[in-house]
Amino acid sequence: MSQGYKEEPLAYGDYHGRSSPSNDKTDYQDGQFDAEEGERGLIGDTYRKFRGKYSGQVSGLFDTLHGAVHELGSELQQKLSGRASTSSHAHSGPQCDSSMHNPSQNRYGSFRAQRNNNDIKWYVDGCGYMWAVSRALEQARESIWILDWWLSPELYLRRPPAKNEQYRIDRMLQAAAQRGVKVNIIVYKEVTQALTRLAATFASLEYLESENQLMKPYVPVCSSHTKHALENLHPNIAVFRHPDHLPDAQTLQSSFLSSLQNLSLSAKTAASLPLDALKAVYGMNEDVILYWAHHEKLCIIDGRTAFMGGLDLCYGRWDLNQHPIADCHPSNLDDTVFPGQEYNNARVLDFQDVSHWQHNQLDRTMNSRMGWSDISVSLRGPVVEDLRAHFVERWNFIYNEKYDVRKDVRYSRLTFNQNEAGTYKPPASPYRQNNQGSGGYFAPPLQSSRGAELEENQSSSRGFGSTDLDERRHHHHHVEQGIDQMAEAVRGRFSGGVQRIEGNFEHHGRLHGGFQDAGIACQIVRSCSKWSHGVAVEHSIQNAYVDMIQRSQHFVYIENQFFITATGDSQKPVRNKIGAALVDRIVRAARNGEKYKVIVIIPAVPAFAGDLKDDASLGTRAIMEFQYNSINRGGHSIMEMIANEGIDPTQYIRFYNLRNYDRINRSASMRDAEKSSGVAFGAAQQQYNDAIELPADYASRGDDGQNREFTMDRQSYEQYQRGTQGTKERQGLGSGRWDSVSECYMLGGVDIRSVPWENGNVSEMDAFVSEELYVHSKVLIADDRVVICGSANLNDRSQNGDHDSEIAIIIEDPTPVDSYMDGRPWRASKFAATLRRQLFRKHLGLVRAQDMQRPDANFEPIGVPNIYDFGSSEDRLVVDPLSDSFLNLWNSRAHQNTVAFGRAFHPVPHDDVRTWKDYDKFYETFFKKSEKGADGEEVRTVPARYEWGHVVAENFSLGQQGIGELKELLSTIKGTLVEMPLLFLIKEDIAKEGVSLNAFTEEVYT
């Protein structure tokens, strides 16, 4: 456990009879701050910034508009969203008691039933996944369908780019289109800067907007560039962007502005603004909030092979399992792995002007990139039919809404004939008349060739893993009784928590016969609604999450980009009840004396903010506040609700982050290459970026778009490359061997204490860098038997159905693996067990560093199975997630890594930072730039003592002794696992510094 836990075990709030959180200085009522703290959100944030900077010009408009909107409050929100009340429940069965919701009879209320006879494989991180996608695109003969949040045409699917120029997405799609393949792509159309445009137009301050951007775009994507860059390549490529967020230019210039031009500065007048005006401000259209995104990641090749999960085909996602964050190659620029804007660290500088992909303002000689940890899958079989159906529904919905009237021959509706092969159809049941469909999840029976037996006391009524056919035939009756009792107990203990639907939980293994011949059972679940898909609200992903947690027997592993959830109805505006399911299952385990564990990994800082005190971090602080209120603060968090039952929550649920380090090769090899060539490394790198990122049709198009040949200036690049030929090998520093040291914390990597260095442009101390490893995965694994993997984050935006659109897959592999749970034999599922073990080993540094140029079976599309080294010494360390030996390894390594990173790099969040004063002392003292100037003198910027992410050198001795101390410390880091700092700013209201929510914008952050 971290030092924070030892010093202050009450990281999860008051419990065991201590005072109520309501006695604290921070006053919470129904999950919201006291009104005197103001409103939190994009409107409030931008209002303050704009008013403070341009008061006397257009602040009156914001005063009246902001005041009127606040008075309208939730009543107007209900009117605009088309619902009188929000759905605040999840259910494991198919029926939803809301008439607004999908009335499907399928399990979890999904639009499609479960299907058998599928084949599926996992990919951990982007390198292998994108190699597999490139292989499938090469082999496409009929169709390519892609649904993405963001798609970067200039993304290289294989690396290094200099050796794989044909494997850039735009070139691969162009080649496929030329073969006659029809390419259909749907991308999210990002939100326009509504407030900025409104204020600038009304006050005739267009010049101000161009010179002083008032509010950054919500997302850095550029769907317009994606559309035009790809459609210009071939008529067979068609790209849809959706949704439209604001009235078109004509509307803005007519009815919208006319309602504002003679506006008197009073709240009464502002309150009479036309509804269209308010809708425009808040990104609403046709009674639906349109601040939400299409968030699915899906690629279907020839209608037979599908790829899905957490990885978009866009910048920043490709990565190796060791996650190198340095990419300077002074001995050969062609070894560059992350060209142009691909070398990105959003905590320093987010993607800028991505239509000019080659222009990267992040200095790779000074700054690290941010690593990206993610999970995706590829699959074949009957379940692909359901993914095809989803894509066709979305395409035709958008076509009918936007493109039908255009009569453009490039666009047409798609046709699709559903194949029901492998579909699970529940038989008639006497219980069906009450429940209208099939019930919750049960794993298929697992046949073991080695004959490992389940524990005698494992009753099938407890969840996953029943194998007795006679008992299974009547299993639904026992489950009904058990759920009746559990639901009654939960209602008494957690009012407003998970609403369960008792029903027929017929074990699906009985319905399908022999699973050895049936292949893998899969079901597609999704989040969608009227705005995103033209259908009633479906939140089958949330239903599946809740049910899998409730029915887990031993442990649940969650790896997700966010963690915002509720334990009941007291944490408004948060509505999803995944937190309630976790509380109920943990309390039940404690009451029954069961050893039960939940392990959660999320990013240290979501949403990419840099300095958490900066204005740009307002939204991130709001998200962090919601997350901490979900985990261990606010009075109704998961850990507090467990503690209120007299149970120590840390014995059942723990939270972790990921972090890594690297070393930028600014050694003597760079100095000598610059001296020999007469060219600065940065100038040569820029010309390399320009060349490697040329448009796919560069040979026939000039800068002005005219059809003509043109050439790039490559003089600096070529001159530098010639200069490197005379440099020395320098123990690997001049050959590329030590351009990254990320292998050093992985299995078989060289000990960092043995890695050579020669001082060049900087000392070795200044060359080391660290950054959070960004967790973007969206996966839940229960009992090593069932997996849900897809695009859905663990928050309201992804889980509720009426916000972001999402898609996921439930995977139940009947292939048995003999395993252990708490030292006892346990029959696991091959897919779930190997994925969970691979992830745990990667985070612990128990897998070898990947070689991007030596692909193995895990780089291939479906058809080539995953390889996993069962029985290896590293595998044995993680085989039993409940054993004391594993838990000691996991927690001790997380703590060891946390201590080392804290001393060397002073990262935030950190448990030593309890207040903003602590924040200044621990972080800003070292990394914050300051401005100084005497009266009458020009203000000057004083550089920070250290660059972002670099070593705080004063924590070590001077000279080589200090280098030795640093390397000794870094040698203790194994893998990337660190503790989540649950005490970070625990004595502060994290979002108090400038953030405010209102009835409209609060949902954006959750």
PDB file of C-alpha atoms in Angstrom, residues 90-94 101-102 104 106-112 523-528 536-548 788 792 798-801 806-808 810:
ATOM      1  CA  ALA A  90     -30.104  -0.530 -15.457  1.00  0.00           C
ATOM      2  CA  HIS A  91     -31.516  -4.006 -15.672  1.00  0.00           C
ATOM      3  CA  SER A  92     -30.158  -7.416 -16.517  1.00  0.00           C
ATOM      4  CA  GLY A  93     -33.228  -8.572 -18.378  1.00  0.00           C
ATOM      5  CA  PRO A  94     -34.509  -7.200 -21.666  1.00  0.00           C
ATOM      6  CA  HIS A 101     -36.496   2.654 -24.465  1.00  0.00           C
ATOM      7  CA  ASN A 102     -35.849  -0.251 -26.808  1.00  0.00           C
ATOM      8  CA  SER A 104     -36.224  -5.780 -27.493  1.00  0.00           C
ATOM      9  CA  ASN A 106     -33.166 -10.222 -26.479  1.00  0.00           C
ATOM     10  CA  ARG A 107     -30.852 -10.639 -23.520  1.00  0.00           C
ATOM     11  CA  TYR A 108     -29.845  -7.291 -21.960  1.00  0.00           C
ATOM     12  CA  GLY A 109     -32.354  -5.547 -24.219  1.00  0.00           C
ATOM     13  CA  SER A 110     -29.917  -5.700 -27.130  1.00  0.00           C
ATOM     14  CA  PHE A 111     -31.062  -5.231 -30.703  1.00  0.00           C
ATOM     15  CA  ARG A 112     -29.581  -8.657 -31.474  1.00  0.00           C
ATOM     16  CA  GLN A 523     -23.504 -11.020 -28.486  1.00  0.00           C
ATOM     17  CA  ILE A 524     -23.402  -7.441 -29.735  1.00  0.00           C
ATOM     18  CA  VAL A 525     -24.622  -4.798 -27.299  1.00  0.00           C
ATOM     19  CA  ARG A 526     -24.742  -1.067 -27.857  1.00  0.00           C
ATOM     20  CA  SER A 527     -25.733   2.404 -26.690  1.00  0.00           C
ATOM     21  CA  CYS A 528     -27.855   4.362 -29.145  1.00  0.00           C
ATOM     22  CA  ALA A 536     -35.570   4.083 -29.237  1.00  0.00           C
ATOM     23  CA  VAL A 537     -32.989   4.307 -26.462  1.00  0.00           C
ATOM     24  CA  GLU A 538     -30.892   1.170 -26.052  1.00  0.00           C
ATOM     25  CA  HIS A 539     -28.466   0.798 -23.144  1.00  0.00           C
ATOM     26  CA  SER A 540     -27.715  -2.917 -23.389  1.00  0.00           C
ATOM     27  CA  ILE A 541     -24.013  -2.289 -22.646  1.00  0.00           C
ATOM     28  CA  GLN A 542     -24.868  -0.943 -19.206  1.00  0.00           C
ATOM     29  CA  ASN A 543     -27.276  -3.806 -18.602  1.00  0.00           C
ATOM     30  CA  ALA A 544     -24.531  -6.301 -19.439  1.00  0.00           C
ATOM     31  CA  TYR A 545     -21.981  -4.584 -17.159  1.00  0.00           C
ATOM     32  CA  VAL A 546     -24.404  -4.621 -14.228  1.00  0.00           C
ATOM     33  CA  ASP A 547     -25.393  -8.253 -14.691  1.00  0.00           C
ATOM     34  CA  MET A 548     -21.852  -9.552 -15.158  1.00  0.00           C
ATOM     35  CA  ILE A 788     -17.128  -7.439 -22.627  1.00  0.00           C
ATOM     36  CA  ALA A 792     -17.955   2.254 -24.233  1.00  0.00           C
ATOM     37  CA  SER A 798     -21.264   5.895 -22.935  1.00  0.00           C
ATOM     38  CA  GLN A 799     -23.570   3.809 -20.766  1.00  0.00           C
ATOM     39  CA  ASN A 800     -26.950   5.545 -20.791  1.00  0.00           C
ATOM     40  CA  GLY A 801     -27.795   5.079 -24.443  1.00  0.00           C
ATOM     41  CA  GLU A 806     -21.267   2.930 -28.558  1.00  0.00           C
ATOM     42  CA  ILE A 807     -20.878  -0.709 -29.490  1.00  0.00           C
ATOM     43  CA  ALA A 808     -19.400  -3.661 -27.616  1.00  0.00           C
ATOM     44  CA  ILE A 810     -19.829 -10.027 -25.035  1.00  0.00           C
TER      45      ILE A 810
END
